[in-house]
Structures are given as structure tokens and as C-alpha cells.
Coordinates of C-alpha atoms in Angstrom, one line a residue:
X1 CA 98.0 75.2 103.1
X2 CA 97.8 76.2 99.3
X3 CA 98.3 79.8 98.3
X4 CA 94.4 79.7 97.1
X5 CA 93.1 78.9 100.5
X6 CA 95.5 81.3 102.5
X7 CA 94.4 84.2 99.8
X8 CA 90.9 83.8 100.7
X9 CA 91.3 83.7 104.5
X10 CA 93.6 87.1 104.2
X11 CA 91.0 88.6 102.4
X12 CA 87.9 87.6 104.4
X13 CA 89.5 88.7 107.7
X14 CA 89.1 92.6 106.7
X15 CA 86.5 92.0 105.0
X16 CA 83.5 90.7 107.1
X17 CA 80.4 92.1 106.2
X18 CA 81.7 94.7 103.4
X19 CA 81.2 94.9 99.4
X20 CA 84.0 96.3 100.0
X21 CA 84.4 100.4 99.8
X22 CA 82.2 103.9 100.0
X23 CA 78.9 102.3 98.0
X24 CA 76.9 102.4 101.4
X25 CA 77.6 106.2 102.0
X26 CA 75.1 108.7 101.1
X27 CA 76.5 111.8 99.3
X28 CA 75.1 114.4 100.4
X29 CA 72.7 116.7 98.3
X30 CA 71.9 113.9 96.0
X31 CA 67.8 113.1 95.6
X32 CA 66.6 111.0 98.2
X33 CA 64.3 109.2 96.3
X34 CA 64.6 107.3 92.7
X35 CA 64.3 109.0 89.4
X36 CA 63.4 107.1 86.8
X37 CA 62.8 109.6 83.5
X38 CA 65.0 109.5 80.1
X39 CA 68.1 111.5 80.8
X40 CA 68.5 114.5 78.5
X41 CA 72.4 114.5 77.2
X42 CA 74.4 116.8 75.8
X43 CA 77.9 116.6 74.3
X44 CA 80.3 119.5 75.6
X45 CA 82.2 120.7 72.6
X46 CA 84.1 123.4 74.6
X47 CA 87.0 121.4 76.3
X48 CA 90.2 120.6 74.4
X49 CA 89.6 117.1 74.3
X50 CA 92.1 115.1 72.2
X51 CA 90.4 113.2 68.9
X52 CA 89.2 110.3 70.0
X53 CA 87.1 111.2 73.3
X54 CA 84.0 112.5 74.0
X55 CA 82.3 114.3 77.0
X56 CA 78.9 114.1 77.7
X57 CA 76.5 116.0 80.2
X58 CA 73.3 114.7 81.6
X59 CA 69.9 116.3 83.4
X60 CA 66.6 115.0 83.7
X61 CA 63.3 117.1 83.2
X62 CA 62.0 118.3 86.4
X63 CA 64.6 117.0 88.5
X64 CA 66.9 120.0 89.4
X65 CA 69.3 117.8 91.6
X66 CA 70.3 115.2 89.0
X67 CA 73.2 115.0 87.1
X68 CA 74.8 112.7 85.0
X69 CA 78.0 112.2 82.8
X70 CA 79.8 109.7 80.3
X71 CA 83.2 109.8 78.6
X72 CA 83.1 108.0 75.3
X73 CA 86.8 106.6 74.3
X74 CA 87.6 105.4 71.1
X75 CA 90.2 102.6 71.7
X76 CA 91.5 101.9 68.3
X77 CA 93.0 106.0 68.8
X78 CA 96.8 104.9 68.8
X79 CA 97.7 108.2 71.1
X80 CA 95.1 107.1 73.7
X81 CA 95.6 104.8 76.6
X82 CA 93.2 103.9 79.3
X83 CA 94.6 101.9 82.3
X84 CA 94.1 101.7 85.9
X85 CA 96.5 103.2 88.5
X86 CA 97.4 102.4 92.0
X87 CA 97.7 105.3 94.0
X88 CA 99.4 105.0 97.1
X89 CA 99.1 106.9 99.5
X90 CA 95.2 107.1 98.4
X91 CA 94.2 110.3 96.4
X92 CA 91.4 112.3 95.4
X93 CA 91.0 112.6 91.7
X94 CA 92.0 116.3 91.7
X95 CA 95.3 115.2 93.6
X96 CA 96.1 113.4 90.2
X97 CA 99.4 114.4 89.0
X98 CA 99.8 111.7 85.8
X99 CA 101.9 113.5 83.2
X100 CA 99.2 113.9 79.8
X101 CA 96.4 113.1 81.9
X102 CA 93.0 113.7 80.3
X103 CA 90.4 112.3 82.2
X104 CA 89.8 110.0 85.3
X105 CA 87.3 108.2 87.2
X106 CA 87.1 105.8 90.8
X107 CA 87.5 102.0 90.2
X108 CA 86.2 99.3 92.0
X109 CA 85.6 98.6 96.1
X110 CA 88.4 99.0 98.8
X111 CA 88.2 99.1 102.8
X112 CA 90.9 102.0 104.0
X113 CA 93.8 101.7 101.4
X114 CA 92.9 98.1 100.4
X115 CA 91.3 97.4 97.1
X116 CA 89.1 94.8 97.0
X117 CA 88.5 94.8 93.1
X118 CA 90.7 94.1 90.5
X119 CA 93.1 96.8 88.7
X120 CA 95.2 95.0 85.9
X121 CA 97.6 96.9 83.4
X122 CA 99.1 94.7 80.7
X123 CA 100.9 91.6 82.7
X124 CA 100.9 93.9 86.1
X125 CA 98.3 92.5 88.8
X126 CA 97.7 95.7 90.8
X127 CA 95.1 94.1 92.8
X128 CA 93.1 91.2 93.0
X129 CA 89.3 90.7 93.1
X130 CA 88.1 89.4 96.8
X131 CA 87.5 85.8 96.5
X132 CA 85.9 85.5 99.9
X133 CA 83.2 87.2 102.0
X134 CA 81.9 86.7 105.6
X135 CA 78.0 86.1 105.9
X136 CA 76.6 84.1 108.8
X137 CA 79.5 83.9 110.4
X138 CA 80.6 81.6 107.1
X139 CA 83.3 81.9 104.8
X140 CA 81.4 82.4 100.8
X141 CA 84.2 81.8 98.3
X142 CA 82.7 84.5 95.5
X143 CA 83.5 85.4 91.9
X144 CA 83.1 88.9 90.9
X145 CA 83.1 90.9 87.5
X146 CA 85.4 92.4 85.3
X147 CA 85.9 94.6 82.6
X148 CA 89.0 94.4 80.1
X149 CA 90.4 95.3 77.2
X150 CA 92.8 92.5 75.3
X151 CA 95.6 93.8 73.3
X152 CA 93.6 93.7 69.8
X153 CA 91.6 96.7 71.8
X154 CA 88.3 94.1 71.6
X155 CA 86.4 95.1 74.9
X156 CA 84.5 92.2 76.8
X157 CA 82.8 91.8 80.3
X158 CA 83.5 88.1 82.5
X159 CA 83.4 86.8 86.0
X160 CA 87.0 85.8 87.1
X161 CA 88.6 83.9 90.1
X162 CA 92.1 84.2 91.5
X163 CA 94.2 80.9 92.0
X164 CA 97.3 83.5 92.5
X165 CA 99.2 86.7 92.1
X166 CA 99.4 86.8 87.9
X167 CA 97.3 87.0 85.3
X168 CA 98.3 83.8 84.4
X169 CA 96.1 82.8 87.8
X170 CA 93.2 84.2 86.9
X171 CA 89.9 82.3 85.5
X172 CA 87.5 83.6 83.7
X173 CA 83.9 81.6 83.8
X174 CA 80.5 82.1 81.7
X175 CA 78.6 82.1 85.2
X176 CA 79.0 83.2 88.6
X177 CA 78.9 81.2 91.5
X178 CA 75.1 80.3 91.9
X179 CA 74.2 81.9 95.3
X180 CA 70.7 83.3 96.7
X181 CA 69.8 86.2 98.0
X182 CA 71.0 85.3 102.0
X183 CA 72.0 81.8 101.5
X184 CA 73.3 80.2 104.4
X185 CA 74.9 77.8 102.5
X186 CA 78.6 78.9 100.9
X187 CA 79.2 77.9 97.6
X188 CA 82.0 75.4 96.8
X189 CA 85.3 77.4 95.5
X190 CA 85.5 77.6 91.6
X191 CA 88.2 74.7 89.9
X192 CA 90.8 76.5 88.2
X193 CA 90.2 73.8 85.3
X194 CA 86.7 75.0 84.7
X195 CA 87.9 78.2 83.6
X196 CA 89.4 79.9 80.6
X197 CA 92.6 81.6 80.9
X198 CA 92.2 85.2 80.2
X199 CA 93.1 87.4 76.6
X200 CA 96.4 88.8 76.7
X201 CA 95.2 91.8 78.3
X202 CA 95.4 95.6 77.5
X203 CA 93.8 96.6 81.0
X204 CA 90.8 95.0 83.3
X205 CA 89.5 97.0 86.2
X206 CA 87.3 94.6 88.6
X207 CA 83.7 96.0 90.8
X208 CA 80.5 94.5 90.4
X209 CA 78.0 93.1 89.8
X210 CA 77.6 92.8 85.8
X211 CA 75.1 95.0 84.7
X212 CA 75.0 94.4 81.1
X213 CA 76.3 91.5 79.3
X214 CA 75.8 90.8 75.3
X215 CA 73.1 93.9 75.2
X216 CA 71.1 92.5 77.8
X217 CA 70.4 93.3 81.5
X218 CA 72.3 90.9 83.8
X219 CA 72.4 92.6 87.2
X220 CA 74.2 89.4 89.1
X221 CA 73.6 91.0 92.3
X222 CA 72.8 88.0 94.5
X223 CA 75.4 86.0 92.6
X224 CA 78.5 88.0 93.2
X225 CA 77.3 88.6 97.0
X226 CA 76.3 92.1 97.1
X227 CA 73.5 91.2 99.7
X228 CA 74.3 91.9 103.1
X229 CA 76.9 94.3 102.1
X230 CA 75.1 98.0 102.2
X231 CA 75.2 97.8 98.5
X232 CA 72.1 98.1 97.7
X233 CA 69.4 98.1 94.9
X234 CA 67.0 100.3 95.2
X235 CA 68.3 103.3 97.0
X236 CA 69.1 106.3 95.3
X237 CA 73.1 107.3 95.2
X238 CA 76.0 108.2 93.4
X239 CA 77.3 105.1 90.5
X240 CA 80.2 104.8 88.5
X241 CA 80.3 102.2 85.7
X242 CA 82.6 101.2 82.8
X243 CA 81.0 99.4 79.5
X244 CA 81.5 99.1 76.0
X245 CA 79.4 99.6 72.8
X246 CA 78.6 97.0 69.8
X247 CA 81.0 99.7 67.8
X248 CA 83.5 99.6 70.7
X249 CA 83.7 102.5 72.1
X250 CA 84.4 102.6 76.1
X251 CA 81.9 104.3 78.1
X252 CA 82.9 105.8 81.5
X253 CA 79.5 106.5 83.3
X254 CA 78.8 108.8 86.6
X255 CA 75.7 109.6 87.8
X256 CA 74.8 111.7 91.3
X257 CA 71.6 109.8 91.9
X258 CA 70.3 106.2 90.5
X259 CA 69.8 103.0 92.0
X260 CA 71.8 100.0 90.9
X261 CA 68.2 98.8 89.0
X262 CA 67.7 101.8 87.0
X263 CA 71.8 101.6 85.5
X264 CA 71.4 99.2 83.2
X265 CA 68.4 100.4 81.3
X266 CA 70.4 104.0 81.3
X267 CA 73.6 102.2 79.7
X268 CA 71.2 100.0 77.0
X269 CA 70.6 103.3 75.8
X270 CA 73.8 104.6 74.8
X271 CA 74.3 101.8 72.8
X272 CA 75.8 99.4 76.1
X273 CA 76.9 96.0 74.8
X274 CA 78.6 95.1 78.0
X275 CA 79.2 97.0 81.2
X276 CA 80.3 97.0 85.1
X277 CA 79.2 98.5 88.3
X278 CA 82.2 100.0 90.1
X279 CA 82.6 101.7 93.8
X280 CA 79.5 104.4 94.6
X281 CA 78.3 106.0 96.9
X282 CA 80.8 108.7 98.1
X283 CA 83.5 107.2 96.0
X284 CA 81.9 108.1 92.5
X285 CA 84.3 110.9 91.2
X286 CA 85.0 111.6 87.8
X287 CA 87.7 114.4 86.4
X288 CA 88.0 116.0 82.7
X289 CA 91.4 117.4 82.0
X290 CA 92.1 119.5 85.0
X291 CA 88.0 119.9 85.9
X292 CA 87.1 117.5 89.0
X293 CA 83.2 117.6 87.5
X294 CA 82.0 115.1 90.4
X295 CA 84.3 115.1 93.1
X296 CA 83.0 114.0 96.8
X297 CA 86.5 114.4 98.1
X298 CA 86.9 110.7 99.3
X299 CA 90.4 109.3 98.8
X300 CA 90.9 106.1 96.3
X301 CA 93.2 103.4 96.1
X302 CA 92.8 102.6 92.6
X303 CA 91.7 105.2 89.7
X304 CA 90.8 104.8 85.9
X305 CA 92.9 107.3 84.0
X306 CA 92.9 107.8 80.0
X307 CA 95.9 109.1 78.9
X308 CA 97.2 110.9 75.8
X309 CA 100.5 110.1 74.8
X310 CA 103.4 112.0 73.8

């Protein structure tokens, strides 16, 4: 048995019927229907924030519940890192002891301590995208998105495959697998050939689906096999997403209360290029400096830190 096929079967065993992670938990508090008005934002000049990032607040008129935020990272600042961690045991955000720490947010989907999306720093695979789900009692060999930085600090947003534990395994393709919502027919398993190898990489952190690809709406929900998974469109919840603007700045979004329709058209309007839906639900959490703004308290396996180096 190749060291493909016994990945997937490893990872669809815990995985059955999952996304994975906390994206089908309500939090509680939050709206329970959709809001769909212009969010209102407002930069918050009162934190010590190093040169180079930005804080933003969001509310919506009439909606008292709602809240939104966005850190806005300028890459090419030499003092600046972002990079996802492994945290292990799993942490809260305020747990978060990084030395020169000034911001973090959740990453992608996990089950328990597993993560289920990919977390890459420089040449070190800290986890891996699934590359299979369960539906119908049927094994679906799925790609899933990711967002990465290469070494130049030129951000982009791809669909990637593992054929193995190093980067040097990973495929990137210019589509997804081309599933239907609740087909009963799996997909045949990508060929490493048909894929590009990936940049030499700054950082990639892994979730899904694409939201926003070349300044467009993408939302490649059915594709990437959300359905079936409590991850849902329409319902109103906590999201977390990473993107990148046509200047190339980073944007880390969190929101209290959208559905996965509304993000995109929210992110086109700070200026999204490309972006990434992470782990919701009760996993959104995002922390400034030593301020847990959103915090819901559930334990991660993998966070998204930026850093400010000494």
C-alpha cells in the first residue's frame, strides 16, 4: 500500500461525517438570524501596535449584537512575521505565551487535538490538509484551500493535495475536485503530475472553502466537500478568514455573526484579492497584543500568530 492511500484511510477513519472542527457550534449570544447591511469600520489608533499593522473594529447600523474585526499586515515590514503555530497541548488564544507576540487568530478545522487543515512554516509541515472524507458510507478523496505566503512575501490563494509529509509532496491545482452538492459518486484521487509544486514558501495555513479568488467570489463549497459536514451556508455564526489585497496587505478577518454567503462580499470590500474561510463557529477567536477581543474559550490545535521581532 502506497503512503498516499494509507494517508487517506488514517485520515477518513476520524473523520466520518466532519468538516473537521467547531464550525457547526453555535456561539452563544450571536444574532440568530442573517445580517446583511454594510459594516461600519473604524481603525483603533489607541494600541501600541508596531508600524506595519493595523486594527480595525466593525458594527452594523441597528444591529446591537454584531461585531466585527480585521488586522491589516503589511508583509514587506522586515520586523514582522506571521506564521502558524502548533500548540500542543491545545490552547486558547489568551493561553498564548509566544515571546513578541502581537496578535493571533484560530486556523483551520481539527476534531479533538487533530488538525485537519494545513499549518506550514517555511519547509516545516505542521499538519496536513484531509485528503479524504466519509459520505454515503464512501471514501471522497477531496482537495481543500490554502492560503500562503512565498518567500518574495507575494501572497496567493490555491487548492492543494498531499502525496506526503513535505512540502515537496504537496500539489497545487487551478481547480478543485469537481463534486456536487451530495454526490454519491467519489471523485477519482488528484495525479500528483497534474499539479504544480508549490513557491518556496514563507507560511500557508489550510481551511476552506476559497471564498475569493483573483477579486472575485469563488465560494467552492460543494467542491471541497463542506456539504454534509455542519458547515453550513446560510446560518448565522462566528467566521474567521485570511486574504490578501491587490496592494498586499494580509487581512485577518473575525466576525461574531455572518453566514459563509455573506463573507465574500464583506472581504471584496476591503479591497480582497484572494481569501480563505478558516474554523468558525465556536473556534473563531482572535487576540491583539495581550486583549483576547473575541475569545469563545474553545482550545485550538493550530493558531495564526504575527510576531514582532527583536
Amino acid at each position: 500500500m502506497d503512503c498516499a492511500l494509507r494517508y487517506v484511510l488514517l485520515l477518513t477513519l476520524p473523520c466520518l461525517l466532519a468538516a473537521c472542527g467547531g464550525d457547526s457550534d453555535h456561539a452563544s449570544g450571536t444574532p440568530s438570524s442573517p445580517v446583511s447591511s454594510d459594516i461600519i469600520w473604524q481603525q483603533q489608533d489607541n494600541l501600541n501596535l508596531p508600524a506595519g499593522v493595523t486594527f480595525h473594529r466593525g458594527q452594523k447600523e441597528g444591529h446591537t449584537q454584531f461585531s466585527a474585526w480585521y488586522l491589516k499586515l503589511d508583509p514587506s515590514v522586515a520586523e514582522l512575521a506571521l506564521n502558524p503555530i502548533r500548540l500542543s497541548p491545545v490552547k486558547t488564544l489568551d493561553q498564548l505565551t509566544e515571546p513578541h507576540l502581537v496578535a493571533a487568530m484560530n486556523g483551520g478545522f481539527f476534531g479533538g487535538d487533530q488538525s485537519y487543515s494545513a499549518a506550514i512554516k517555511g519547509n516545516e509541515v505542521l499538519s496536513k490538509n484531509i485528503a479524504a472524507l466519509s459520505r454515503f458510507n464512501k471514501t471522497y478523496p477531496v482537495m481543500r484551500a490554502l492560503f500562503l505566503t512565498d518567500t518574495a512575501g507575494k501572497s496567493e490563494v490555491t487548492w492543494i493535495y498531499h502525496f506526503g509529509d513535505s512540502v515537496a509532496d504537496i500539489r497545487q491545482y487551478d481547480q478543485p475536485l469537481a463534486y456536487q452538492r451530495n454526490s454519491d459518486t467519489p471523485q477519482p484521487a488528484p495525479q500528483a503530475e497534474d499539479g504544480r509544486l508549490l513557491p518556496s514558501l514563507g507560511m500557508a495555513i489550510g481551511g476552506g472553502p476559497m471564498l475569493v479568488q483573483d477579486g472575485a467570489t469563488v465560494l467552492s463549497y460543494d467542491e471541497e466537500i463542506f456539504w454534509g459536514s455542519g458547515v453550513e451556508l446560510t446560518d448565522t455564526r462566528p467566521r474567521s478568514a485570511i486574504g490578501y489585497t491587490a496592494q498586499g496587505y494580509i487581512i485577518l478577518f473575525v466576525t461574531n455573526a455572518l453566514t459563509l454567503t455573506e463573507l465574500p462580499g464583506h472581504l471584496l470590500k476591503l479591497g480582497v484579492e484572494g481569501a480563505i474561510n478558516l474554523d468558525g463557529g465556536g473556534s473563531s477567536a482572535l487576540r491583539v497584543l495581550d486583549d483576547t477581543v473575541f475569545n469563545q474559550h474553545r482550545p485550538v490545535p493550530i493558531a495564526l500568530t504575527i510576531s514582532q521581532e527583536p
